[in-house]
Coordinates of C-alpha atoms and ligand atoms in Angstrom, one line a residue:
M19 CA -26.1 6.4 -27.5
I20 CA -23.4 8.6 -29.1
I21 CA -21.5 11.0 -26.9
L22 CA -19.1 13.7 -28.0
G23 CA -16.5 14.3 -25.2
I24 CA -14.3 17.3 -24.8
E25 CA -11.1 17.4 -22.6
T26 CA -9.2 20.6 -22.1
S27 CA -8.2 20.5 -18.4
C28 CA -4.5 21.1 -18.9
D29 CA -2.2 21.1 -22.0
E30 CA -4.0 18.5 -24.1
T31 CA -6.9 19.4 -26.4
G32 CA -9.0 16.2 -26.8
V33 CA -12.2 15.5 -28.6
A34 CA -13.7 12.0 -28.9
I35 CA -16.9 10.4 -30.1
V36 CA -17.8 7.2 -28.2
Q37 CA -20.8 4.9 -28.5
D38 CA -22.4 3.5 -25.4
G39 CA -19.4 4.4 -23.3
V40 CA -17.3 1.5 -24.7
R41 CA -16.8 1.9 -28.4
V42 CA -14.6 4.6 -29.8
L43 CA -15.9 6.0 -33.1
S44 CA -13.1 8.5 -33.3
S45 CA -10.7 10.4 -31.1
A46 CA -8.1 13.1 -31.6
V47 CA -5.7 14.8 -29.2
A48 CA -3.5 17.9 -29.8
S49 CA -0.9 18.7 -27.2
S50 CA 1.0 21.9 -26.4
L51 CA 3.7 19.9 -24.6
E52 CA 6.5 20.9 -27.0
I53 CA 5.9 24.6 -26.2
H54 CA 6.1 23.9 -22.4
K55 CA 9.2 21.7 -22.7
K56 CA 11.5 24.8 -23.0
Y57 CA 10.2 26.1 -19.7
G58 CA 10.5 22.7 -17.9
G59 CA 6.8 22.8 -16.9
I60 CA 3.4 23.9 -18.0
M61 CA 2.7 27.6 -18.4
P62 CA -1.0 28.0 -17.7
E63 CA -1.6 31.1 -19.8
Q64 CA 0.2 29.6 -22.8
A65 CA -1.7 26.3 -22.4
A66 CA -5.1 28.2 -22.5
R67 CA -4.1 30.1 -25.6
E68 CA -3.2 26.8 -27.3
Q69 CA -6.5 25.3 -26.3
V70 CA -8.3 28.2 -28.1
K71 CA -6.2 27.5 -31.2
C72 CA -6.6 23.8 -31.3
L73 CA -10.1 23.1 -30.2
I74 CA -12.0 23.7 -33.5
P75 CA -9.5 21.8 -35.7
V76 CA -9.5 18.9 -33.3
L77 CA -13.3 18.9 -33.1
E78 CA -13.6 19.0 -36.9
E79 CA -11.0 16.2 -37.3
T80 CA -12.8 14.0 -34.8
V81 CA -16.3 14.5 -36.4
K82 CA -14.8 13.8 -39.9
K83 CA -13.0 10.6 -38.8
A84 CA -16.2 9.3 -37.1
K85 CA -18.0 9.7 -40.5
I86 CA -21.1 11.2 -38.8
K87 CA -22.7 14.6 -38.8
L88 CA -22.6 16.6 -35.6
S89 CA -26.4 16.5 -35.5
Q90 CA -26.2 12.7 -35.0
I91 CA -24.6 12.9 -31.6
D92 CA -27.0 12.4 -28.6
A93 CA -25.1 14.3 -25.9
V94 CA -22.1 16.5 -25.3
A95 CA -19.7 15.8 -22.3
V96 CA -17.0 18.1 -21.0
T97 CA -14.4 18.1 -18.2
T98 CA -15.4 20.8 -15.7
E99 CA -13.0 20.0 -12.8
P100 CA -10.3 20.0 -11.6
G101 CA -7.7 21.6 -13.9
L102 CA -6.2 24.9 -15.1
I103 CA -9.0 27.5 -15.1
G104 CA -8.1 29.1 -18.4
S105 CA -7.8 25.7 -20.2
L106 CA -11.0 24.3 -18.7
L107 CA -13.0 27.4 -19.8
V108 CA -12.2 26.8 -23.4
G109 CA -13.7 23.3 -23.4
I110 CA -16.6 24.4 -21.3
E111 CA -17.6 27.3 -23.6
A112 CA -17.3 25.0 -26.7
A113 CA -19.5 22.4 -25.0
K114 CA -22.1 24.9 -24.0
T115 CA -22.2 26.3 -27.5
L116 CA -22.6 22.8 -29.0
S117 CA -25.3 21.9 -26.5
F118 CA -27.3 25.0 -27.2
S119 CA -26.9 25.0 -31.0
L120 CA -27.5 21.3 -31.4
Q121 CA -30.2 21.2 -28.7
K122 CA -28.4 18.2 -27.0
P123 CA -28.0 17.4 -23.3
L124 CA -24.8 18.5 -21.7
I125 CA -22.9 16.3 -19.2
P126 CA -20.2 17.7 -16.9
V127 CA -17.3 15.3 -16.1
N128 CA -14.8 15.2 -13.2
H129 CA -11.3 14.8 -14.7
L130 CA -9.9 12.5 -12.0
I131 CA -12.8 10.0 -12.1
S132 CA -12.8 10.2 -15.9
H133 CA -9.2 8.9 -16.1
L134 CA -10.5 5.6 -14.7
Y135 CA -12.9 5.2 -17.6
A136 CA -9.9 4.5 -19.9
N137 CA -10.4 1.0 -18.4
F138 CA -14.0 0.8 -19.6
I139 CA -13.3 1.0 -23.3
N140 CA -14.1 -2.4 -24.9
Q141 CA -14.3 -4.1 -21.5
Q142 CA -16.4 -4.1 -18.3
P143 CA -14.6 -4.1 -15.0
A144 CA -16.8 -5.3 -12.2
F145 CA -17.7 -3.4 -9.0
P146 CA -16.6 -3.0 -6.3
A147 CA -13.3 -1.6 -7.6
V148 CA -10.2 -0.2 -5.9
C149 CA -9.1 2.6 -8.2
L150 CA -5.7 4.4 -8.4
V151 CA -5.5 7.6 -10.3
V152 CA -1.9 8.6 -10.7
S153 CA -1.1 11.6 -12.9
G154 CA 0.8 14.8 -13.0
G155 CA -1.6 16.6 -10.6
H156 CA -3.0 13.8 -8.6
T157 CA -2.3 10.5 -6.8
E158 CA -5.6 9.3 -5.3
L159 CA -7.1 6.0 -4.2
F160 CA -10.9 5.5 -4.5
L161 CA -13.3 2.6 -3.6
A162 CA -16.0 2.5 -6.3
K163 CA -19.1 0.5 -5.5
S164 CA -20.9 1.6 -8.7
H165 CA -20.6 4.3 -11.4
Q166 CA -22.3 6.7 -9.0
D167 CA -20.6 5.7 -5.8
F168 CA -16.9 6.7 -5.6
K169 CA -15.5 7.0 -2.1
W170 CA -12.1 8.7 -1.7
L171 CA -9.8 6.6 0.4
G172 CA -6.7 8.7 0.4
G173 CA -4.2 10.5 -1.7
T174 CA -1.0 12.5 -1.7
R175 CA -0.4 15.0 1.0
D176 CA 1.9 17.0 -1.1
D177 CA 3.3 16.4 -4.6
A178 CA 1.6 14.0 -7.0
A179 CA 3.7 11.0 -8.3
G180 CA 3.9 12.5 -11.8
E181 CA 4.9 15.9 -10.3
C182 CA 7.7 14.1 -8.4
F183 CA 8.9 12.5 -11.7
D184 CA 8.7 15.9 -13.4
K185 CA 10.5 17.9 -10.6
S186 CA 13.2 15.2 -10.1
A187 CA 13.9 15.1 -13.8
R188 CA 14.4 18.8 -13.8
I189 CA 16.8 18.5 -10.9
L190 CA 18.7 15.8 -12.8
G191 CA 18.7 17.9 -16.0
L192 CA 16.9 15.1 -17.9
G193 CA 14.1 17.2 -19.5
Y194 CA 10.3 17.4 -19.4
P195 CA 7.9 15.7 -18.9
G196 CA 9.8 13.7 -16.2
G197 CA 8.0 10.4 -16.3
P198 CA 9.0 9.2 -19.8
V199 CA 12.6 10.5 -19.5
I200 CA 13.1 9.0 -16.0
E201 CA 11.8 5.7 -17.4
K202 CA 14.3 5.8 -20.3
A203 CA 17.2 6.8 -18.1
S204 CA 16.4 4.0 -15.7
E205 CA 16.2 1.5 -18.5
K206 CA 19.7 2.6 -19.5
F207 CA 20.9 2.0 -15.9
I208 CA 19.4 -1.5 -15.9
K209 CA 21.2 -2.3 -19.1
K210 CA 24.6 -1.0 -17.8
N211 CA 24.0 -2.4 -14.4
L212 CA 25.8 -5.7 -15.0
Q213 CA 29.1 -3.9 -15.3
L214 CA 28.6 -1.7 -12.2
D215 CA 30.1 -2.6 -8.8
N216 CA 27.8 -2.9 -5.8
S217 CA 28.8 0.5 -4.3
Q218 CA 26.4 2.0 -6.8
F219 CA 23.6 0.5 -4.7
A220 CA 24.9 2.0 -1.5
I221 CA 22.2 4.6 -1.3
K222 CA 18.5 4.1 -1.3
L223 CA 15.9 6.7 -1.6
P224 CA 13.1 6.7 1.0
R225 CA 9.7 5.1 0.5
P226 CA 7.7 7.8 2.3
M227 CA 4.6 6.6 4.3
I228 CA 4.9 3.1 2.9
S229 CA 4.3 1.3 6.2
Q230 CA 1.7 3.7 7.6
N231 CA -1.7 2.3 8.1
N232 CA -3.6 4.6 5.7
F233 CA -4.1 5.2 2.0
D234 CA -2.1 8.4 1.8
F235 CA 1.1 9.1 -0.1
S236 CA 3.9 11.8 0.1
F237 CA 6.3 12.4 -2.7
S238 CA 7.8 15.8 -2.0
G239 CA 10.5 14.4 0.3
L240 CA 11.7 12.1 -2.4
K241 CA 12.4 15.0 -4.7
T242 CA 14.3 16.7 -1.9
A243 CA 16.3 13.5 -1.2
V244 CA 17.3 13.5 -4.9
L245 CA 18.3 17.1 -4.7
N246 CA 20.5 16.6 -1.7
Q247 CA 22.2 13.5 -2.9
V248 CA 22.7 14.7 -6.5
K249 CA 24.9 17.5 -5.1
E250 CA 27.4 14.9 -3.7
K251 CA 27.9 13.8 -7.3
K252 CA 28.7 10.2 -6.2
F253 CA 26.1 8.5 -8.5
S254 CA 25.0 8.7 -12.1
K255 CA 21.8 10.4 -13.3
E256 CA 20.7 7.0 -14.5
F257 CA 21.1 5.5 -11.1
F258 CA 18.9 8.2 -9.5
A259 CA 16.3 7.7 -12.2
Y260 CA 16.3 4.0 -11.5
E261 CA 16.1 4.4 -7.8
L262 CA 13.4 7.1 -8.0
Q263 CA 11.2 5.0 -10.3
E264 CA 11.6 2.1 -7.9
A265 CA 10.7 4.2 -4.8
I266 CA 7.6 5.8 -6.4
T267 CA 6.3 2.5 -7.9
D268 CA 6.9 0.7 -4.6
C269 CA 4.7 3.3 -2.8
L270 CA 1.9 3.1 -5.4
V271 CA 1.8 -0.7 -5.4
K272 CA 2.0 -1.1 -1.6
K273 CA -0.8 1.4 -0.8
T274 CA -3.0 -0.1 -3.5
Q275 CA -2.4 -3.5 -2.0
K276 CA -3.4 -2.2 1.4
A277 CA -6.7 -1.1 -0.1
V278 CA -7.2 -4.4 -1.9
N279 CA -6.5 -6.4 1.2
K280 CA -9.1 -4.3 3.2
F281 CA -11.9 -4.1 0.6
L282 CA -11.5 -7.3 -1.4
P283 CA -12.6 -5.7 -4.6
K284 CA -13.6 -7.5 -7.8
S285 CA -11.5 -5.2 -9.9
I286 CA -8.4 -3.0 -9.5
L287 CA -8.3 0.0 -11.9
V288 CA -5.1 2.0 -12.6
A289 CA -5.2 5.1 -14.7
G290 CA -3.6 8.5 -15.4
G291 CA -0.3 9.6 -17.1
V292 CA 2.0 7.7 -14.7
A293 CA 0.1 4.5 -15.4
A294 CA 2.0 4.5 -18.7
N295 CA 5.1 3.6 -16.7
K296 CA 6.3 0.2 -17.7
R297 CA 8.0 -0.6 -14.4
L298 CA 4.7 0.3 -12.6
R299 CA 2.7 -1.9 -14.9
E300 CA 5.1 -4.8 -14.3
K301 CA 4.9 -4.5 -10.5
F302 CA 1.1 -4.3 -10.6
K303 CA 0.9 -7.4 -12.8
K304 CA 3.2 -9.2 -10.5
T305 CA 1.2 -8.2 -7.4
F306 CA -2.3 -8.6 -8.6
K307 CA -3.0 -11.8 -10.5
N308 CA -6.8 -11.3 -10.8
G309 CA -9.1 -8.4 -11.7
L310 CA -6.4 -6.0 -12.7
F311 CA -7.1 -3.3 -15.3
L312 CA -4.3 -1.1 -16.4
A313 CA -5.4 1.8 -18.7
P314 CA -4.3 1.2 -22.3
Y315 CA -1.1 3.2 -23.1
N316 CA -2.8 5.6 -25.5
L317 CA -5.4 6.4 -22.9
C318 CA -3.2 7.0 -19.9
T319 CA -2.4 10.7 -20.5
D320 CA -5.3 13.2 -21.0
N321 CA -7.8 12.4 -23.8
A322 CA -11.5 12.9 -24.4
T323 CA -12.4 9.2 -24.9
M324 CA -12.4 8.7 -21.2
V325 CA -14.6 11.8 -20.8
A326 CA -17.2 10.6 -23.2
S327 CA -17.2 7.1 -21.6
R328 CA -17.5 8.5 -18.0
A329 CA -20.5 10.7 -19.2
F330 CA -22.3 7.6 -20.6
F331 CA -22.0 5.8 -17.2
N332 CA -22.9 8.8 -15.1
M333 CA -25.5 10.9 -17.1
D334 CA -25.6 13.9 -14.8
I335 CA -27.3 16.3 -17.2
V336 CA -27.2 20.0 -16.6
D337 CA -28.7 23.0 -18.4
W338 CA -25.9 24.7 -20.4
R339 CA -26.7 28.0 -18.6
K340 CA -25.8 26.4 -15.3
L341 CA -22.5 24.8 -16.3
R342 CA -19.7 26.1 -14.1
V343 CA -16.0 25.7 -14.1
S344 CA -14.5 24.3 -10.9
P345 CA -10.7 24.3 -11.1
N346 CA -9.9 23.0 -7.6
Ligands
KG4_401 O1 -2.8 12.3 -16.8 P1 -1.8 13.3 -17.3 O2 -1.6 13.4 -18.8 O3 -2.1 14.8 -16.8 C1 -2.7 15.1 -15.6 O4 -3.9 15.0 -15.4 O5 -1.8 15.4 -14.7 O6 -0.4 13.0 -16.6 C2 0.8 13.6 -16.9 C3 1.9 13.1 -16.0 C4 3.2 13.8 -16.0 O7 3.6 14.1 -14.7 C5 4.2 12.8 -16.7 O8 5.5 12.9 -16.2 C6 3.6 11.5 -16.3 O9 2.2 11.7 -16.3 N1 4.0 10.4 -17.2 C7 4.7 9.3 -16.8 C8 4.9 8.5 -17.9 N2 4.3 9.2 -19.0 C9 3.7 10.3 -18.5 N3 5.2 9.0 -15.6 C10 6.0 7.9 -15.5 N4 6.2 7.1 -16.5 C11 5.7 7.4 -17.8 N5 6.0 6.6 -18.8
ZN402 ZN1 -5.2 14.0 -16.4

């Protein structure tokens, strides 16, 4: 079965054609990231306008690369929740139009859950699975017993992990998006580290909620801790980047471990933009020797491959007239 997926929940415009949920025939992503960089964050109105500009060219490119005709696809899948309403609507209207004009079934997809399906491309994680979605807007843990049974275990009570990277990078003047620049700055710190004296390690950022007996996270205090300590100008930006990355990754690994110890899953799935972080991947690999699935680098940030894959495994077909956007 060939599914065409569309992803427009935020600042990426993605279209992909995936066979049987596991084989990518083609995929393309356009991003308006460069435009948002100068504002230090995403401007929703601008993101929606870029979606309008990019969707048709990305769609055409994807179909051309797959060497098929649009009429050969069996279904259309689209992200309907959660996300920026203006951006989501662009993908949804395109998907409705394709469904109507091609007379093909339409499958709505939840963006958070779809991130996890980056792990189903060319491989088959077994259930039950403990799942961590860690992105710019979300930090959530789920227990999945099947493709149709995702139970939410806990999540962030305030900022998402990616948001904490982004906001802290802004405080440190390192640029946007925060995750990759913090990762780079912290690598610099590690390289220089040998020459530093131990006083550089005199402060430690907090690991909020790490010892609490739940599956929740809290990252907004970390950003405030960075803000307060940066003012003292005692430490380098690279040191803060290093320590922030350590603090965030410690919390993510520890709470996932808590869930794994409790539910004894067959697989552990990690996905979302922050899953691209090398230090996070290293810590997960060290902690979980069996059943660990880390989303491939190119499928960590938003893309439509994961949307088409999720749709194949959860064929929740709706009439195009009834498809609704649900931003929250
Ligand atoms: O999944 P995604 O593309 O969009 C959302 O659904 O939110 O994730 C974007 C987030 C941003 O906060 C970005 O800073 C973070 O993922 N990110 C990273 C890395 N690459 C992207 N965070 C840490 N390390 C990275 N290498
Ligand atoms: Zn996302």
